[in-house]
Short mmCIF file of C-alpha atoms and ligand atoms in Angstrom, two decimals:
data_model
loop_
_atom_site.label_atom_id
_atom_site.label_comp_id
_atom_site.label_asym_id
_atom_site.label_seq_id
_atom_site.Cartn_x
_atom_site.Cartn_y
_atom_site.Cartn_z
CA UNK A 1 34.24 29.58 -6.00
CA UNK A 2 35.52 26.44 -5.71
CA UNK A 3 33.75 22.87 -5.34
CA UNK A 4 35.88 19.79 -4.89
CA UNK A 5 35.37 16.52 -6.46
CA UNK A 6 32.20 14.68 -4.64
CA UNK A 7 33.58 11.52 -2.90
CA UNK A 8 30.57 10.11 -1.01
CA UNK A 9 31.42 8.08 2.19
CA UNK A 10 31.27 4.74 2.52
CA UNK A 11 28.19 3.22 3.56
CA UNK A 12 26.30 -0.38 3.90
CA UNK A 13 23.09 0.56 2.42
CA UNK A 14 20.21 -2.03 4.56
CA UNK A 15 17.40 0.80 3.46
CA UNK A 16 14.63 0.69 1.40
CA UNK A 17 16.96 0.79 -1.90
CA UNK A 18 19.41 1.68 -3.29
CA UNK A 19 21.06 -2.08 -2.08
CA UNK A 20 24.46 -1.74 -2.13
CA UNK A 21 26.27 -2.26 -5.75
CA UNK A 22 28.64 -5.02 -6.25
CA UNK A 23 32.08 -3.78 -7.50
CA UNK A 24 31.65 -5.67 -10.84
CA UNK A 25 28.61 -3.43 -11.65
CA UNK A 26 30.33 -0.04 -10.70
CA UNK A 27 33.69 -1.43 -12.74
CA UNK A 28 31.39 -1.83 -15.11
CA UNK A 29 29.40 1.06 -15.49
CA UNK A 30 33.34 2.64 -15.78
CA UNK A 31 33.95 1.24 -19.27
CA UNK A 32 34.49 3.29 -22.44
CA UNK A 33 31.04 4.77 -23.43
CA UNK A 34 30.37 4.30 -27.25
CA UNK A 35 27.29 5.00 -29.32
CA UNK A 36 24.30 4.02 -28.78
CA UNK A 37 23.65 2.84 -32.20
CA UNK A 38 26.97 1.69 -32.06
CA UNK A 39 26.78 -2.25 -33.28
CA UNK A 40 28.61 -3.77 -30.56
CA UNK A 41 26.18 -1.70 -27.99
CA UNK A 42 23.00 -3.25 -30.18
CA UNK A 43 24.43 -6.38 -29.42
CA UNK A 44 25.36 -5.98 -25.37
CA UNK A 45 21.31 -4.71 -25.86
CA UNK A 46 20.19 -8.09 -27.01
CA UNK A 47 21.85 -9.85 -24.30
CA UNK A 48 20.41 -6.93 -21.62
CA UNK A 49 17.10 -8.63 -23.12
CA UNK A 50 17.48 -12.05 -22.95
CA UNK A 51 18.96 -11.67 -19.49
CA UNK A 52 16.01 -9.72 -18.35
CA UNK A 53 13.63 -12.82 -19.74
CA UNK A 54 15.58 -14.96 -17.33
CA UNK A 55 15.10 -12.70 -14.47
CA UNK A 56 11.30 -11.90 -14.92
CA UNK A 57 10.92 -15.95 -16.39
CA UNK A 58 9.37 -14.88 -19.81
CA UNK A 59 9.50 -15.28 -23.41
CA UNK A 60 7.73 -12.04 -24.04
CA UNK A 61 9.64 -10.13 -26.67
CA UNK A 62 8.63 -6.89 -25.03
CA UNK A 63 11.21 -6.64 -22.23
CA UNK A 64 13.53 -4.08 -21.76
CA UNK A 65 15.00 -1.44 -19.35
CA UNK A 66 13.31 1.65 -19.81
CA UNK A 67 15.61 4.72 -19.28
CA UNK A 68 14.51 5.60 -16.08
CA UNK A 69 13.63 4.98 -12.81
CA UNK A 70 11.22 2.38 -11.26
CA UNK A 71 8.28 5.14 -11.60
CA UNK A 72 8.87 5.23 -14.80
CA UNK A 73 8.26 1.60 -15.56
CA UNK A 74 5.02 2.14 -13.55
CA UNK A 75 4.00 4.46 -15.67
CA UNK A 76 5.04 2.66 -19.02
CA UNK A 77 2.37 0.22 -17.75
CA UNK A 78 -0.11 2.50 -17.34
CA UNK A 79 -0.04 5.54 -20.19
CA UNK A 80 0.28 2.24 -22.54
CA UNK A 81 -2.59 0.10 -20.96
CA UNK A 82 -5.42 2.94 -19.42
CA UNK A 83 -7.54 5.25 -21.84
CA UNK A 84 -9.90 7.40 -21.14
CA UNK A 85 -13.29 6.10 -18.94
CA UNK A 86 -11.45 2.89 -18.11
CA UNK A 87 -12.59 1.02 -15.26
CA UNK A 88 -9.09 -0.11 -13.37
CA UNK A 89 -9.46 -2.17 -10.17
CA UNK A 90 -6.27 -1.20 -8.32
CA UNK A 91 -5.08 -2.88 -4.43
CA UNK A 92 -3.93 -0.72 -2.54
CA UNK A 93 -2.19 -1.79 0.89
CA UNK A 94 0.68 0.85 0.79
CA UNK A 95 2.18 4.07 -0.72
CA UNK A 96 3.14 2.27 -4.07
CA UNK A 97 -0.53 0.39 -4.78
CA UNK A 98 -1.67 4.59 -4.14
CA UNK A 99 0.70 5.83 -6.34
CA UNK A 100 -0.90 3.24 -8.93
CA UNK A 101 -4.41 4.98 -8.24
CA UNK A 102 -3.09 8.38 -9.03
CA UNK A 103 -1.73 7.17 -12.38
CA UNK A 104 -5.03 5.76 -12.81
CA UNK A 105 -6.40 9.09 -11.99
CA UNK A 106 -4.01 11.42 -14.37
CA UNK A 107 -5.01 9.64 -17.21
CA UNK A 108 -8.87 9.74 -17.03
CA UNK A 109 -9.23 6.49 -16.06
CA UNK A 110 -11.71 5.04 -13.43
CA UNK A 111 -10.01 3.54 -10.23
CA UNK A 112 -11.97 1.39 -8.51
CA UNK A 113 -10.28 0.16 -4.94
CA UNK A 114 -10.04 -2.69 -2.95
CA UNK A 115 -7.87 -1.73 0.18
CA UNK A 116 -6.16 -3.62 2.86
CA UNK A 117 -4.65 -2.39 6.08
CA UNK A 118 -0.89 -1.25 5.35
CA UNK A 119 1.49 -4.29 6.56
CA UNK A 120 -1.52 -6.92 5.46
CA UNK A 121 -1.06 -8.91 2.21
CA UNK A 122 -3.77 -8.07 -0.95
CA UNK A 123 -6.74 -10.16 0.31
CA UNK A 124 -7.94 -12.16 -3.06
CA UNK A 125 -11.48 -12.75 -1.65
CA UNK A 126 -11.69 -9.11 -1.82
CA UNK A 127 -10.50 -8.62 -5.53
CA UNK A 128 -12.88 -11.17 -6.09
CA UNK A 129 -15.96 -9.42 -4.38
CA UNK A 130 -14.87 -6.40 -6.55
CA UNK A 131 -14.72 -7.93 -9.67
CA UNK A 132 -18.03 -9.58 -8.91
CA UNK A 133 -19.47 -5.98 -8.34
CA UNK A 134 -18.16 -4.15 -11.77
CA UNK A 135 -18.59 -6.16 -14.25
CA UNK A 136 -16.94 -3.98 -16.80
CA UNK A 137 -13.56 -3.39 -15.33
CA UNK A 138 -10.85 -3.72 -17.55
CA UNK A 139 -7.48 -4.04 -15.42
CA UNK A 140 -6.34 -4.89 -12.26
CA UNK A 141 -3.07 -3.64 -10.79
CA UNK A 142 -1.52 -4.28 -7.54
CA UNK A 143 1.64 -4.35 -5.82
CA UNK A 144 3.70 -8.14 -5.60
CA UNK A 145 6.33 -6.43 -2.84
CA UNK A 146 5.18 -3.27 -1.02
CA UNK A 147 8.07 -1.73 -0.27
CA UNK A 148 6.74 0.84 2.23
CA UNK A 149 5.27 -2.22 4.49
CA UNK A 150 7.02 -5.43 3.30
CA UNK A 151 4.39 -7.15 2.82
CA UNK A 152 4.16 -9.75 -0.06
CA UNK A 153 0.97 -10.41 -1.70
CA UNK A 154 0.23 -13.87 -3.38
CA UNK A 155 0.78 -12.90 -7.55
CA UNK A 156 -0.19 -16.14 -8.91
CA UNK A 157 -3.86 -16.08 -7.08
CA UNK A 158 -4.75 -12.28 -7.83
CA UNK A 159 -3.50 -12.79 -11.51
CA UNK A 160 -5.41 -15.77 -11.71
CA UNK A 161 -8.58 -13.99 -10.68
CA UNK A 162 -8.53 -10.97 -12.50
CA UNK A 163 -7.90 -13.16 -15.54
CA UNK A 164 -11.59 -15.42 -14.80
CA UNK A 165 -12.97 -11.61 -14.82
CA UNK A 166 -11.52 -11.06 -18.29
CA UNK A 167 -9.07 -8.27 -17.25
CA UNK A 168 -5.23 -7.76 -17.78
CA UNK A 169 -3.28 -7.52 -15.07
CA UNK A 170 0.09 -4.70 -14.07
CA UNK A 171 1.95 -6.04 -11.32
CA UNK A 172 4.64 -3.69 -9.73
CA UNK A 173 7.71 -6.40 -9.46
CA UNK A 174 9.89 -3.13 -8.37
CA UNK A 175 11.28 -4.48 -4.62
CA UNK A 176 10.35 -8.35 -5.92
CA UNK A 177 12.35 -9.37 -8.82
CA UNK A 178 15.47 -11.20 -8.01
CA UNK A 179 14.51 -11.72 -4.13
CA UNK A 180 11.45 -13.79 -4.39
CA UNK A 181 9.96 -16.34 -6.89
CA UNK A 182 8.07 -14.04 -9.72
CA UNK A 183 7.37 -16.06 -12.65
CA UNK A 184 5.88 -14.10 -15.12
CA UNK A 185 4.79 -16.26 -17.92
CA UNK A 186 3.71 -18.91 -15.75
CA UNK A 187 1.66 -16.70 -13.98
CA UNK A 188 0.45 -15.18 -16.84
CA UNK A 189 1.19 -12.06 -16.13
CA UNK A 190 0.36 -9.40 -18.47
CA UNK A 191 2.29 -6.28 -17.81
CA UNK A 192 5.27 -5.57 -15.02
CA UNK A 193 7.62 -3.43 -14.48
CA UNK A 194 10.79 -3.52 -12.12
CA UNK A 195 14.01 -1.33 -10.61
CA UNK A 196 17.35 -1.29 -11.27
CA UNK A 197 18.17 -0.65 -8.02
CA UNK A 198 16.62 -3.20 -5.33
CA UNK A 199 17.66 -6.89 -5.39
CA UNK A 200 19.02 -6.78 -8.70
CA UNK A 201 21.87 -4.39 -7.06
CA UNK A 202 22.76 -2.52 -9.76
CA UNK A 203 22.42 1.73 -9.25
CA UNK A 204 18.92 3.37 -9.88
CA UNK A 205 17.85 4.84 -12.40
CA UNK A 206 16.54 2.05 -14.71
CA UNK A 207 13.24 0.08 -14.61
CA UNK A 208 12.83 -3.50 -16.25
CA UNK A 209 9.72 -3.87 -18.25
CA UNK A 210 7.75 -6.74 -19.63
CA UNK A 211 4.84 -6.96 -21.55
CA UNK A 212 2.86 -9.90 -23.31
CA UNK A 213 0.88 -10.36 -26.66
CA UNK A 214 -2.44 -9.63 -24.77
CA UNK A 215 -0.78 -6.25 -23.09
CA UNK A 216 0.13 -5.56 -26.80
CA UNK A 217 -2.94 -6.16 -28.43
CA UNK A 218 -4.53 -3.69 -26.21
CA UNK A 219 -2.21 -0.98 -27.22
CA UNK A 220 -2.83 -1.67 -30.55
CA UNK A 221 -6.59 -1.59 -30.06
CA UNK A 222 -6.49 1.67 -28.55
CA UNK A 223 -8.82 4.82 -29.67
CA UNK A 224 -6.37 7.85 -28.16
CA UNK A 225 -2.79 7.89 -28.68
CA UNK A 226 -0.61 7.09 -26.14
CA UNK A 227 -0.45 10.65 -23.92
CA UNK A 228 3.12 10.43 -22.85
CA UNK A 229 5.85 10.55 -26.28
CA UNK A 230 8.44 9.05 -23.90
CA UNK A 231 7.21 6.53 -22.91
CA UNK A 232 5.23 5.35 -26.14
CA UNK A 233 5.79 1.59 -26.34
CA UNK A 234 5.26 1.37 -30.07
CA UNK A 235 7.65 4.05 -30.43
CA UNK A 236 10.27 2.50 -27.81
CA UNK A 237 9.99 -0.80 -29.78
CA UNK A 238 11.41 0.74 -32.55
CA UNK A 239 14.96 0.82 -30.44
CA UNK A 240 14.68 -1.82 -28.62
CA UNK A 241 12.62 -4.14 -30.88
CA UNK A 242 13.75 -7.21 -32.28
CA UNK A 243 14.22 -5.86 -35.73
CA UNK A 244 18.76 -5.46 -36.44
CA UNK A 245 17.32 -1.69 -37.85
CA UNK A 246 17.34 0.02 -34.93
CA UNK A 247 15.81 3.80 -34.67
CA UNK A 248 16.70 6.51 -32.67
CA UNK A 249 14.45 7.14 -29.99
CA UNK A 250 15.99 8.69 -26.89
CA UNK A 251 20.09 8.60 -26.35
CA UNK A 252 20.38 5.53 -23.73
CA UNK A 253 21.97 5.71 -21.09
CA UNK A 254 24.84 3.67 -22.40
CA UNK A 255 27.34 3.13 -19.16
CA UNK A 256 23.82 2.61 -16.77
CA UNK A 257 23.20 -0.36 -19.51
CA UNK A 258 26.31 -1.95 -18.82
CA UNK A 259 26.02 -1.72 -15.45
CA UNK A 260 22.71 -3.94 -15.44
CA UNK A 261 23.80 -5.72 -17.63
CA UNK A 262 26.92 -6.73 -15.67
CA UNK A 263 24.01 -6.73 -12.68
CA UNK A 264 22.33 -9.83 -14.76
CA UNK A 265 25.45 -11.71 -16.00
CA UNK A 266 26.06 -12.16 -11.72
CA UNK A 267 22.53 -13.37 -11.09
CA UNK A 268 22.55 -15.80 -13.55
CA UNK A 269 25.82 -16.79 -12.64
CA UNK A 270 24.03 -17.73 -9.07
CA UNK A 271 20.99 -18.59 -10.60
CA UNK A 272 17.85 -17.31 -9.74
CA UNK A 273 16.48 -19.70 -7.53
CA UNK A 274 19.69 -19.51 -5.86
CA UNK A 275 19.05 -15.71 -5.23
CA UNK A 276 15.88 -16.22 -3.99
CA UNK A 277 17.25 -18.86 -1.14
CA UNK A 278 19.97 -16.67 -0.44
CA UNK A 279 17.27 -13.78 0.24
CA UNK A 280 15.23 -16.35 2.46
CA UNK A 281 18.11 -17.63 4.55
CA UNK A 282 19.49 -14.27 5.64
CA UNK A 283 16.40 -13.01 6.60
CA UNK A 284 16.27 -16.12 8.69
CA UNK A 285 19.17 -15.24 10.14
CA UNK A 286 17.87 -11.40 10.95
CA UNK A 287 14.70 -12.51 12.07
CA UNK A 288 16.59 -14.83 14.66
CA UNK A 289 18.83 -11.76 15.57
CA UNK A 290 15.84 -9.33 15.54
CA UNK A 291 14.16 -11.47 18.22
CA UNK A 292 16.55 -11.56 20.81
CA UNK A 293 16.75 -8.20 20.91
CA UNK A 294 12.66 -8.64 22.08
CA UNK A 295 11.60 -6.58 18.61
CA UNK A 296 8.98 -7.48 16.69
CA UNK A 297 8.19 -7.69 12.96
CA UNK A 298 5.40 -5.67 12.00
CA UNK A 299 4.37 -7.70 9.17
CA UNK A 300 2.52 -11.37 9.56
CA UNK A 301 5.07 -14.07 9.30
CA UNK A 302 3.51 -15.87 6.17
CA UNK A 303 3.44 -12.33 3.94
CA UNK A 304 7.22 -10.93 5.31
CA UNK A 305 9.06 -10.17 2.22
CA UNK A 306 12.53 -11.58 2.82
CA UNK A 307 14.09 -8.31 1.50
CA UNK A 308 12.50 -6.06 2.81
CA UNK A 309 11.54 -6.13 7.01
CA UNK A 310 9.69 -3.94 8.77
CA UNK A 311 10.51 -4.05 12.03
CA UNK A 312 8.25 -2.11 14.61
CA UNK A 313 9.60 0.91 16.54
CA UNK A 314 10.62 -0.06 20.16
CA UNK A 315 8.55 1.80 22.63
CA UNK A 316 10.10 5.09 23.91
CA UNK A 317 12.16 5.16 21.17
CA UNK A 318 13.11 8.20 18.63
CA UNK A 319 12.75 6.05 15.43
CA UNK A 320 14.90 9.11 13.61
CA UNK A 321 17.54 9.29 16.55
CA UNK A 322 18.11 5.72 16.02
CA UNK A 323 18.72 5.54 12.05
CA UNK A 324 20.75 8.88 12.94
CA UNK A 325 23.49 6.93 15.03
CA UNK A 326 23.34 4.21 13.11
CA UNK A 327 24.57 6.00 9.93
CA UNK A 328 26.35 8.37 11.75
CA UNK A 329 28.87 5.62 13.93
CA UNK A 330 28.23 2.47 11.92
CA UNK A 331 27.79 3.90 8.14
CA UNK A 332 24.34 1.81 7.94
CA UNK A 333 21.65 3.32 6.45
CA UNK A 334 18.33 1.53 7.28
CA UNK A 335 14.88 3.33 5.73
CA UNK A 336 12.25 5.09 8.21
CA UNK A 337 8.18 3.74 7.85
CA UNK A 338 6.53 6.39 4.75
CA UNK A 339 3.39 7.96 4.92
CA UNK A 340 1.20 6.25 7.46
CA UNK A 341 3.52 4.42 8.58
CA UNK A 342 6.18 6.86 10.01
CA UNK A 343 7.89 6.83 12.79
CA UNK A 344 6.49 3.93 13.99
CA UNK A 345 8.65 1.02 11.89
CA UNK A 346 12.25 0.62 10.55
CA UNK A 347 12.52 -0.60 7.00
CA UNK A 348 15.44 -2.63 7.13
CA UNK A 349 16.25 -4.03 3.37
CA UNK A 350 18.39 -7.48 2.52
CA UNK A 351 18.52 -6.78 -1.08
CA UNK A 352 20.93 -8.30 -3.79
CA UNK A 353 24.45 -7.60 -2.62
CA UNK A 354 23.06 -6.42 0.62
CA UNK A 355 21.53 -9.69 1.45
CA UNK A 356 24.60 -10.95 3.32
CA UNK A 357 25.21 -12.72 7.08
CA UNK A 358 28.27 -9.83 7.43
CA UNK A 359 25.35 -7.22 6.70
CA UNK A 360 22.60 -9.09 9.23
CA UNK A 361 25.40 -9.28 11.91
CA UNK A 362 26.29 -5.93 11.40
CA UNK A 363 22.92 -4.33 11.64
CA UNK A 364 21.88 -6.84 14.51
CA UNK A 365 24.84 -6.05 16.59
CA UNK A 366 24.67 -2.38 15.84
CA UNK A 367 20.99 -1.90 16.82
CA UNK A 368 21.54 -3.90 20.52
CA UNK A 369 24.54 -0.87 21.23
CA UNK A 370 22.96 2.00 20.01
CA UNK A 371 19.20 0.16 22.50
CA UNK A 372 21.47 -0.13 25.04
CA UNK A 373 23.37 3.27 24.63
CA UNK A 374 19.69 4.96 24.77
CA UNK A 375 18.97 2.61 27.61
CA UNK A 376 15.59 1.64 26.15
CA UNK A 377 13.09 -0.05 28.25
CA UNK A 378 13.96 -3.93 28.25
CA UNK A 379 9.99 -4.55 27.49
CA UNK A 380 10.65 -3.33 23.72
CA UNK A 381 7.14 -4.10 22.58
CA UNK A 382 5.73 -1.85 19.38
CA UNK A 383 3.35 -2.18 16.70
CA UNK A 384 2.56 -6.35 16.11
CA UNK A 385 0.41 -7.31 13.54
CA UNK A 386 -1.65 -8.81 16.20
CA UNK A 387 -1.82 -5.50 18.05
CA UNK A 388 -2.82 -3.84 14.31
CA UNK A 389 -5.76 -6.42 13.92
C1 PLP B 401 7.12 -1.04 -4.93
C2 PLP B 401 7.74 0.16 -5.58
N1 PLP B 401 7.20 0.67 -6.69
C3 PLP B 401 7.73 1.74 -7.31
C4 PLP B 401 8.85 2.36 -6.84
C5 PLP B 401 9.40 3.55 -7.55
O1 PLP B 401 10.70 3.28 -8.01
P1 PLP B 401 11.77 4.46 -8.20
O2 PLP B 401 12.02 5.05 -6.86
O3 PLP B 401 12.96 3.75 -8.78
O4 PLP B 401 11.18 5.44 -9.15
C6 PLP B 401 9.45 1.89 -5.68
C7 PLP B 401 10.64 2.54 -5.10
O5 PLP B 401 11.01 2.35 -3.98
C8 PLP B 401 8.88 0.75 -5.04
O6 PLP B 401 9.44 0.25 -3.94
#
């Protein structure tokens, strides 16, 4: 037998996620691996943290990268947070707010729904209503950026609600942090968690967590120990705390680390509010391209996440055959509509690196050859939100 070194091709990645990875990040991730006790790695650790409080605007002490992927964060938030018999209002307008119920589910809890048509926006005046009805619920979780729609759902207004209902909040910041304003302590948010691998363009395979004094008091109040070992905050802490005596927990994934960390150095070298106009303007710039091609957006204009566009599937058209030729004779991978949703949008992602005119005038032009190659009709209609309603 014998296998060859794997040299993957060379591809503009306008999916879903992974966004494409800046060279810095990949040099990066190339360095010399040391310990991970090693002191000069404790200290690239503290800087990992204070560059993640920048990026999720906190001064909560408990941020860090777990070891893992963007699941894994959401379940740091909820093994940590849900016991037993707790009542946990969770939104659900997509695959991610459902994956949020399941956790919810696994762990005994109680989920109590409040569900919005997939490409609509978390309706507050629902969450109220809710929150009205069950007096004794003690979270609320919900979804900022729902990837498999892009829809983005107002943070600030569902926070402040469950708050006047005296619960904590988990917000899943996984496709949102970096792209659009999320401002965590100002929002008083209690627990989130993030990806590596969206618009902070750095590879997957580690999820940004951050969790307040109120998050942590609950953990400490709790009556069962935390089910999962791994993913034990008060046991994380102990190597990623604040203390210099750091513990072993887990071996980190030391060259990942300095990848994101590399991944944060860049964005706040162009500053975060910076990122989140760059993400704005270039889906400005799509949308205008996207429209003279007579597609339409499936998602309302005033809850489109800027990173993430879902773009309806022209009539007649073989969603799959389409995404086929575009990888195929243009290298661009776009994502295809999940669960309820498939076949009938593209998911066409702007994120971090990715978020670039080239990439918009690349996937714009690309799209109007392979139409015209398939010779769809010129009436490209789809899926509207007005048409959903
Ligand atoms: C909103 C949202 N939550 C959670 C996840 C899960 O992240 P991961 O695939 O990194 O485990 C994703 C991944 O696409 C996501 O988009």
């Amino acid at each position: 037998m014998s296998i060859n070194s794997f040299n993957p091709p060379l591809r503009t990645l306008m999916g879903p996620g992974p966004s494409d990875v800046h060279p810095r990040v990949l040099a990066a991730m190339g360095r010399p691996t040391i310990g991970h006790l090693d002191p000069a790695f404790v200290g690239m650790m503290d800087e990992v943290k204070t560059l993640l409080q920048y990026a999720f605007q906190t001064r909560n002490s408990l941020t860090m990268p777990v070891s893992a992927p963007g699941s894994a964060g959401m379940e740091t938030c909820f093994v940590n947070l849900v016991e037993p018999g707790d009542k946990v209002v969770v939104c659900v307008n997509g695959v991610f707010g459902g994956r949020m119920k399941e956790n919810v589910d696994r762990l005994g809890g109680i989920p109590i729904l409040v569900e919005d048509t997939w490409g609509d926006p978390v309706n507050p005046n629902k969450l109220e209503d809710t929150l009205r009805n069950h007096r004794d619920v003690k979270l609320v979780a919900f979804v900022h950026a729902e990837t498999s729609t892009g829809a983005r759902s107002d943070a600030k207004t569902l926070v402040e609600i469950a708050h006047r209902h005296g619960c904590l909040t988990i917000v899943d910041a996984v496709t949102s942090l970096g792209g659009i304003p999320l401002k965590v302590d100002e929002w008083g948010i209690d627990a989130i968690y993030s990806g590596s691998q969206k618009c902070l363009s750095c590879t997957p395979g580690l999820s940004p967590v951050s969790f307040n004094e109120r998050a942590i008091e609950k953990i400490r109040q709790r009556k069962s120990p935390v089910p999962s070992w791994f993913l034990d905050l008060t046991l994380v802490m102990g190597y990623w705390g604040g203390s210099s005596k750091r513990t072993y927990h887990h071996t980190a994934p030391v060259n990942a680390l300095y990848g994101l960390h590399e991944a944060l150095v860049m964005l706040q070298e162009e500053g975060l509010e910076n990122a989140w106009a760059r993400h704005e303007h270039n889906y400005r710039a799509l949308r205008a391209g996207v429209e003279k091609l007579g597609l339409q957006f499936f998602v309302r204009e005033d809850s489109r996440l800027p990173q993430l566009n879902a773009i309806a599937v022209p009539v007649q058209a073989d969603e799959a055959h389409i995404r086929q030729l575009l990888l195929s004779d243009y290298n661009l991978e776009i994502g295809a509509g999940l669960g309820a949703l498939a076949g009938r949008i593209f998911r066409v992602g702007l994120m971090g690196h990715t978020s670039n005119l080239k990439n918009v005038l690349l996937f714009v032009s690309a799209l109007e050859e392979v139409i015209a190659r398939l010779r769809l009709p010129a009436d490209r209609g789809g899926e509207t939100p007005a048409r959903r309603a």
